[in-house]
Short mmCIF file of C-alpha atoms and ligand atoms in Angstrom, two decimals:
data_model
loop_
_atom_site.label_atom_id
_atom_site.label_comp_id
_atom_site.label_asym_id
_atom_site.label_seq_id
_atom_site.Cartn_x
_atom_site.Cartn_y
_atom_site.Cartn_z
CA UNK B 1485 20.67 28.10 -23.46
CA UNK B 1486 17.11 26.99 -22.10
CA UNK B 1487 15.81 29.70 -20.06
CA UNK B 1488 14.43 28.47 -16.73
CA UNK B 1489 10.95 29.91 -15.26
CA UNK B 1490 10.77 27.01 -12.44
CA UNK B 1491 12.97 24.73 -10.45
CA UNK B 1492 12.02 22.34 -8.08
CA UNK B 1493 15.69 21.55 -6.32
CA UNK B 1494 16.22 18.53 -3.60
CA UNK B 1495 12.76 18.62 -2.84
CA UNK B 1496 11.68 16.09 -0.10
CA UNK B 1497 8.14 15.40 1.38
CA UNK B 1498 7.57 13.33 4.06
CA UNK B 1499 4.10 12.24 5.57
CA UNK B 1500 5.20 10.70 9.10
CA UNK B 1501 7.49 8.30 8.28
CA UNK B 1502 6.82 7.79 4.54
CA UNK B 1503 8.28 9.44 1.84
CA UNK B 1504 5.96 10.64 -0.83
CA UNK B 1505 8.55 13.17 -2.72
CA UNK B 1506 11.82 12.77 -2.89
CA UNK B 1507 13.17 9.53 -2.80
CA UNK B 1508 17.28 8.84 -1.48
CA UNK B 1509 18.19 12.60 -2.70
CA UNK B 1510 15.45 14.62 -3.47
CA UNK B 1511 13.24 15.22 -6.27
CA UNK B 1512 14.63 18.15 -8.61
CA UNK B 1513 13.71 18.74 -11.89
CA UNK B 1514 13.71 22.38 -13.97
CA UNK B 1515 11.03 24.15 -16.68
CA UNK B 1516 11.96 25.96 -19.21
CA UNK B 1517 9.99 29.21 -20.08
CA UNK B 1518 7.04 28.85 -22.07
CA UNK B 1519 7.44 24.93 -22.32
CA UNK B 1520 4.91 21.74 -21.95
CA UNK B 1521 6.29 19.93 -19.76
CA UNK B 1522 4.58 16.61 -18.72
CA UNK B 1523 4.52 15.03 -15.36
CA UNK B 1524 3.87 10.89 -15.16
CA UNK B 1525 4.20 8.05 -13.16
CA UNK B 1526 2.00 5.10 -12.16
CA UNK B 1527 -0.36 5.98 -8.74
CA UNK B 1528 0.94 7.42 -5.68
CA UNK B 1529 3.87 8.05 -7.50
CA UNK B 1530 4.06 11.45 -6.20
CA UNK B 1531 2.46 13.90 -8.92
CA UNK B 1532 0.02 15.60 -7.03
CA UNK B 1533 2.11 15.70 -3.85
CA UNK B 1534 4.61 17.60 -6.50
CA UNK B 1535 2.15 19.95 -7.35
CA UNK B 1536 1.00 20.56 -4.11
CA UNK B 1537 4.67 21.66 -3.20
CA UNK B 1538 5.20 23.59 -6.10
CA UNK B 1539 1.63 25.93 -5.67
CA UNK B 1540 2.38 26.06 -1.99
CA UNK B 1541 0.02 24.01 -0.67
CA UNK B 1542 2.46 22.03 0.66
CA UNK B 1543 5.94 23.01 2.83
CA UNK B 1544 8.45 20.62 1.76
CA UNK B 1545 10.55 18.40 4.42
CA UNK B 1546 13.39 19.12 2.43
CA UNK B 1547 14.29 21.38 -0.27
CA UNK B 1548 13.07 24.29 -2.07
CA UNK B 1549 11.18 25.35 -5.16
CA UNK B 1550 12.18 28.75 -7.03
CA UNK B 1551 10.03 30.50 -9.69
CA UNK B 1552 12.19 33.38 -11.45
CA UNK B 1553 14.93 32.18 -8.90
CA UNK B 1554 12.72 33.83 -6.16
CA UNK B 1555 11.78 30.94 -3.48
CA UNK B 1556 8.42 29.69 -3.14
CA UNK B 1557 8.65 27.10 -0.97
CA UNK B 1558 8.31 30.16 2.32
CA UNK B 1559 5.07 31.46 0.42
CA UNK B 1560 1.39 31.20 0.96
CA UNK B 1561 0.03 29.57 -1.72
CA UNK B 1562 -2.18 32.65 -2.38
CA UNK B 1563 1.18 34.79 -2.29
CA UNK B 1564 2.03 32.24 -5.17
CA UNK B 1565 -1.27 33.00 -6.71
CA UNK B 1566 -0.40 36.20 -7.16
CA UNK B 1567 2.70 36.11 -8.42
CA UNK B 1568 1.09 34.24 -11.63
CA UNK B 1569 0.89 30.61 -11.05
CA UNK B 1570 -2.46 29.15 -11.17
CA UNK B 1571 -3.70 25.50 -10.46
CA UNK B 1572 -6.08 22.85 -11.37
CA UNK B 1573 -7.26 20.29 -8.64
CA UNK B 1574 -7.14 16.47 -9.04
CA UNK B 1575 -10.42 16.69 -7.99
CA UNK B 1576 -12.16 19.89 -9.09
CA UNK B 1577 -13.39 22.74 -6.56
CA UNK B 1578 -16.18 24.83 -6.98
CA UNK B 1579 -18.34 26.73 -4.95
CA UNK B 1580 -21.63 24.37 -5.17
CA UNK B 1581 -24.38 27.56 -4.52
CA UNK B 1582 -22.62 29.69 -7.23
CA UNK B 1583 -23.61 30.47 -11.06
CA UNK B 1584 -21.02 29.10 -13.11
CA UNK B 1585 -20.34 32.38 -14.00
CA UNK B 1586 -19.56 33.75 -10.37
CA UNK B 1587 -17.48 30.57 -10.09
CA UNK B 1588 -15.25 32.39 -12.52
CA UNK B 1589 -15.37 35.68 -11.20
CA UNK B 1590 -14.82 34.72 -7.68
CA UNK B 1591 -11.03 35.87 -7.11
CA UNK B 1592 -10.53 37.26 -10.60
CA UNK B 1593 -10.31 40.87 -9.59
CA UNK B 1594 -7.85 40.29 -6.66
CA UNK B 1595 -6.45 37.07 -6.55
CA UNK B 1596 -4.20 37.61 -3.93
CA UNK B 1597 -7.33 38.07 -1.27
CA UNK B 1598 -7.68 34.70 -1.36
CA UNK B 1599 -11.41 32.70 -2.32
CA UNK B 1600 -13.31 33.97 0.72
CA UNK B 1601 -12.62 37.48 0.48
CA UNK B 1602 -12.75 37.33 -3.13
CA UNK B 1603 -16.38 35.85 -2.59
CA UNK B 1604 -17.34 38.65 -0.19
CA UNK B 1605 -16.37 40.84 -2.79
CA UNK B 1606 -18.73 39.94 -5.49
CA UNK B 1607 -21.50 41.53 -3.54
CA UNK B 1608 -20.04 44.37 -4.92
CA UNK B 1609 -21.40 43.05 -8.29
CA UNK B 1610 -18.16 42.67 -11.28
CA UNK B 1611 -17.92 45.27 -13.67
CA UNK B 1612 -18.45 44.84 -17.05
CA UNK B 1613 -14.98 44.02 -18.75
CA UNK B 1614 -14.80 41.34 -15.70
CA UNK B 1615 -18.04 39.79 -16.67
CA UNK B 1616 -16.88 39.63 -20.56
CA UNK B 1617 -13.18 38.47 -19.38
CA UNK B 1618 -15.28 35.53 -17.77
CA UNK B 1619 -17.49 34.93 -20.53
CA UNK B 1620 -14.77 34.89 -22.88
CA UNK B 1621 -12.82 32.18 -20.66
CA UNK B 1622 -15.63 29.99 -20.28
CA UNK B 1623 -16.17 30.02 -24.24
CA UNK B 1624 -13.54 28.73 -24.90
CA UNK B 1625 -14.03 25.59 -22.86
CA UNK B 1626 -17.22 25.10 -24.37
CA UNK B 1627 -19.39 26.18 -21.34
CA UNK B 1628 -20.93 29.39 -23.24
CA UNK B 1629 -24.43 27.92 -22.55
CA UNK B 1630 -24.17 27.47 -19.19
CA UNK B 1631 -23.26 30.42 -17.66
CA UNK B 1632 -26.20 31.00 -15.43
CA UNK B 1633 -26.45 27.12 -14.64
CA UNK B 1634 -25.79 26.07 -10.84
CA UNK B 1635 -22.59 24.72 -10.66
CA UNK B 1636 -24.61 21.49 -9.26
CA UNK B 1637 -25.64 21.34 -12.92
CA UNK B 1638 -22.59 20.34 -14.19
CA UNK B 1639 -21.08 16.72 -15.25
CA UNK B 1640 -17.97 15.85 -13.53
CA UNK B 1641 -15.87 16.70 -16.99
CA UNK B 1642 -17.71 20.02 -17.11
CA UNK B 1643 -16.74 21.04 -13.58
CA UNK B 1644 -13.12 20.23 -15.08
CA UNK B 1645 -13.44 22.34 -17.83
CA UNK B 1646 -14.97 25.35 -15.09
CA UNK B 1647 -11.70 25.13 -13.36
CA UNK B 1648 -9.73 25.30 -16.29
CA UNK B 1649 -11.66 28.26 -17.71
CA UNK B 1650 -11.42 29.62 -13.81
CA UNK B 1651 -7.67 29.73 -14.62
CA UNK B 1652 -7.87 30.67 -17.84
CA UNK B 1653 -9.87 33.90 -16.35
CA UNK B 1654 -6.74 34.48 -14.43
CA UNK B 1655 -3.98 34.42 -17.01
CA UNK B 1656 -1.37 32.70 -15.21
CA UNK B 1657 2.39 32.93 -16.40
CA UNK B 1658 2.70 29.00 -15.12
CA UNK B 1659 -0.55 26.84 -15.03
CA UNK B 1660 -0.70 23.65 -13.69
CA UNK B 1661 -3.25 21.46 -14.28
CA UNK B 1662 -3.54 17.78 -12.28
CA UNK B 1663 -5.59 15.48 -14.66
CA UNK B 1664 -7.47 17.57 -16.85
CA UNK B 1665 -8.74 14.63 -19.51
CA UNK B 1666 -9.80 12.54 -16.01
CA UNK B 1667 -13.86 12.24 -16.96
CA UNK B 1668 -14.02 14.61 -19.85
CA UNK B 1669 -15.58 13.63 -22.58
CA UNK B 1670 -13.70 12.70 -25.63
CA UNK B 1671 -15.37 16.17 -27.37
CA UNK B 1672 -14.29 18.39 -24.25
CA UNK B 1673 -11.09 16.36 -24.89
CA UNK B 1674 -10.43 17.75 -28.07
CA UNK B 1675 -11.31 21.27 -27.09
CA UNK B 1676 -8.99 21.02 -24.01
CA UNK B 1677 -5.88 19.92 -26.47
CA UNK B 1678 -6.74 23.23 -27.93
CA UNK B 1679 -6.73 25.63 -25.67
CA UNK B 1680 -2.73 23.86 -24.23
CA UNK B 1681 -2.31 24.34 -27.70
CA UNK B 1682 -2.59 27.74 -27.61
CA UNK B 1683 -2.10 28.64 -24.22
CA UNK B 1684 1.77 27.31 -25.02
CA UNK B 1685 2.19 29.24 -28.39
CA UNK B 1686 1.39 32.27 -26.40
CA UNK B 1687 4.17 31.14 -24.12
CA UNK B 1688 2.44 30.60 -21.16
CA UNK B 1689 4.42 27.77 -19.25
CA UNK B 1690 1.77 24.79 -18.63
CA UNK B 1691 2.70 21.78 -16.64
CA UNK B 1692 0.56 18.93 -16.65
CA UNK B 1693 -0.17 15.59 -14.64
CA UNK B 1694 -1.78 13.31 -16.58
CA UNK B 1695 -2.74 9.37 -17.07
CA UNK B 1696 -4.18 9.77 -20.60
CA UNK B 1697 -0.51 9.53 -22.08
CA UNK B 1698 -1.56 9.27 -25.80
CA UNK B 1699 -2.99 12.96 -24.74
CA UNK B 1700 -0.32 14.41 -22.95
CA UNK B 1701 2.74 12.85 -25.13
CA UNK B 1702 0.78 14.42 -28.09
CA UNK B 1703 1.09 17.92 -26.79
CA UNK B 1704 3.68 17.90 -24.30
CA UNK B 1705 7.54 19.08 -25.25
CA UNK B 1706 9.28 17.57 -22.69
CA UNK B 1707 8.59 14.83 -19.79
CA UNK B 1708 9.54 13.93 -16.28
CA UNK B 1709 8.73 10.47 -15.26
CA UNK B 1710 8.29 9.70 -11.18
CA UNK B 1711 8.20 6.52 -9.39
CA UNK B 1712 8.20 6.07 -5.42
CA UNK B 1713 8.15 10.25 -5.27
CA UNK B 1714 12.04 10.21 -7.41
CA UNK B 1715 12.90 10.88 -10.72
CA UNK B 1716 12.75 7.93 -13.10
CA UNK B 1717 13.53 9.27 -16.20
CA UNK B 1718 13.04 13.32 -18.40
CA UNK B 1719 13.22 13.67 -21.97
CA UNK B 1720 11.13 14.24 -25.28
CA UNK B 1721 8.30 12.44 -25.67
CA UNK B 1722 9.70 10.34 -28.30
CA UNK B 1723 12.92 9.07 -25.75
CA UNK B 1724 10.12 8.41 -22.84
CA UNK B 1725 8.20 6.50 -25.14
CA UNK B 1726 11.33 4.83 -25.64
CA UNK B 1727 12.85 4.46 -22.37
CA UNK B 1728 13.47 0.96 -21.09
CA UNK B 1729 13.16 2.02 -17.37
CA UNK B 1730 9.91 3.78 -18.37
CA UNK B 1731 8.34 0.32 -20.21
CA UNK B 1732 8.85 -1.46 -17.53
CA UNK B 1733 7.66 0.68 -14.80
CA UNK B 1734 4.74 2.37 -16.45
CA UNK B 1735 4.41 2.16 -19.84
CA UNK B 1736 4.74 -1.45 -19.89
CA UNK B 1737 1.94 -1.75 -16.82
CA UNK B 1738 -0.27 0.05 -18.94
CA UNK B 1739 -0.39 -1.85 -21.92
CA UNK B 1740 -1.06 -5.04 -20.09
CA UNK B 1741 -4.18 -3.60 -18.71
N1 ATP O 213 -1.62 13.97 3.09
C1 ATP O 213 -1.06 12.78 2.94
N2 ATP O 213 -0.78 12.01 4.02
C2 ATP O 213 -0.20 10.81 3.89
N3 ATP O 213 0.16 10.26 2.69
C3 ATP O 213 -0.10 10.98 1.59
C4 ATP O 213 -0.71 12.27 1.65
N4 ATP O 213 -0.83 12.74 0.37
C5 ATP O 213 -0.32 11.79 -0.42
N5 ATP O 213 0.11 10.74 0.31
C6 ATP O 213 0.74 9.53 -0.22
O1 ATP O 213 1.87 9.94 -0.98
C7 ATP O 213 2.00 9.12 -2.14
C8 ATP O 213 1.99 10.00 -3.37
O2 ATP O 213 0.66 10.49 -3.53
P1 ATP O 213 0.27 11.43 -4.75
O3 ATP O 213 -1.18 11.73 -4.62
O4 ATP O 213 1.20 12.56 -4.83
O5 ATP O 213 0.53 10.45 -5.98
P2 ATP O 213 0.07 10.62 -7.49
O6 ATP O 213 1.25 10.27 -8.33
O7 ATP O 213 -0.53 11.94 -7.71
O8 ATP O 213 -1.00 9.46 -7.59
P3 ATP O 213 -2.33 9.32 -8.51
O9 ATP O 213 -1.85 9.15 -9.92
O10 ATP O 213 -2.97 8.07 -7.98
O11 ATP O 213 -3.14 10.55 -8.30
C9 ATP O 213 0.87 8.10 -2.10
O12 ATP O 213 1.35 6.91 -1.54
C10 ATP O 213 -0.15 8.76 -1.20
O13 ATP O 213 -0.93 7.80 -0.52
#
């Protein structure tokens, strides 16, 4: 029996009159504990508007998301924070007059006060084991060297690999992370397949939105396919690869171009 950590049930989202989750009968689709699971579809199919409804960020129309069969979908997405899921942005957020460092720290003591308080709170200065915590996190996505760089410093893949290693900092139960490959380069690449790597043998649950699919069907145990905001197809990576449905919709699209 898989052991569920996340389920997004009948979830709907509507923008005005158009649909971007949901389709006919509502998205829903479940995690297991401590799995990879891989989130694709061609653009605008509705993979960041998924995310946003799972972190909170969104209210869905319709539907509900439950995380340890408690609901999310009436939280703050801070209150969500806190209960262990953390989040990387499609496109990544940092705050431009901070170290790279203090990009790390801000909100690692007290997540749940939110990025503005947290900020506030670092003129209290970190202590020590919070400095090396951060250190350690940004290590391991190769940014050891910078730590004292302006954030303004950084390549577009580097501020990537900040908000992984921002996350990382946190130690999230569920991490999801919305196009992490998306302008990294193919070195940062390798190091990022790493740290999944071992993020998911030390059973933290990692969901991941990705276009690079020769990446993501690498590491990934299990996919969910969208198109038009519903479900198009879940499975192994091997089945995906295989689907008909999936050629023709994505797959196929892909390697025309
Ligand atoms: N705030 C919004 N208001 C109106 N429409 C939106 C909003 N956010 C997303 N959409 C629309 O919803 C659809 C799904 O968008 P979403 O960003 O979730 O797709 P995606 O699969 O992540 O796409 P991509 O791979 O291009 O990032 C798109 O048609 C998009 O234009």
């Amino acid at each position: 029996m898989n052991d569920i950590i996340l389920s997004v049930e009948n979830a709907v989202m509507d923008f005005g009159g158009f649909r971007a989750v949901g389709g006919d009968h509502g998205l829903s689709f479940k995690v297991n504990r401590g799995g990879l699971l891989g989130l694709i579809g061609p653009n605008g199919a509705g993979k960041s508007t998924t995310f946003n409804l799972i972190s909170g960020v969104l209210k869905p129309t319709k539907g509900r998301v439950e995380m340890d069969g408690i609901e999310l979908s009436t939280l703050k997405a801070a209150d969500i924070a806190a209960k262990g899921l953390g989040r990387t942005f499609q496109t990544p957020r940092a705050f431009p007059s901070l170290s790279v460092i203090d990009n790390v720290l801000v909100g690692a003591d007290h997540p749940e006060e939110g990025p503005i308080a947290a900020l506030l709170g670092r003129w209290r200065g970190p202590d020590k084991a919070l400095r090396q915590q951060a250190e350690h996190a940004l290590e391991r996505v190769g940014l050891a060297d910078r730590l004292h760089d302006s954030v303004a410093n950084l390549s577009g893949g580097e501020l990537r690999m900040l908000e992984v290693a921002r996350q990382l900092n946190r130690n999230p139960r569920i991490l999801l992370l919305d196009e992490p490959t998306a302008g990294v380069d193919p070195n940062l690449q390798v190091k990022l397949a790493e740290i999944l790597t071992q993020l998911h043998a030390e059973g933290t649950t990692l969901i991941v939105v990705e276009h690079n699919l020769a990446f993501l069907l690498n590491l990934a145990d299990r996919i969910v396919v969208l198109q038009n905001g519903a479900l198009l197809a879940e499975g192994d990576p091997d089945s995906i690869r295989r689907d008909p449905a999936v050629i023709s919709a994505y797959l196929g699209a892909e390697h025309e171009t």
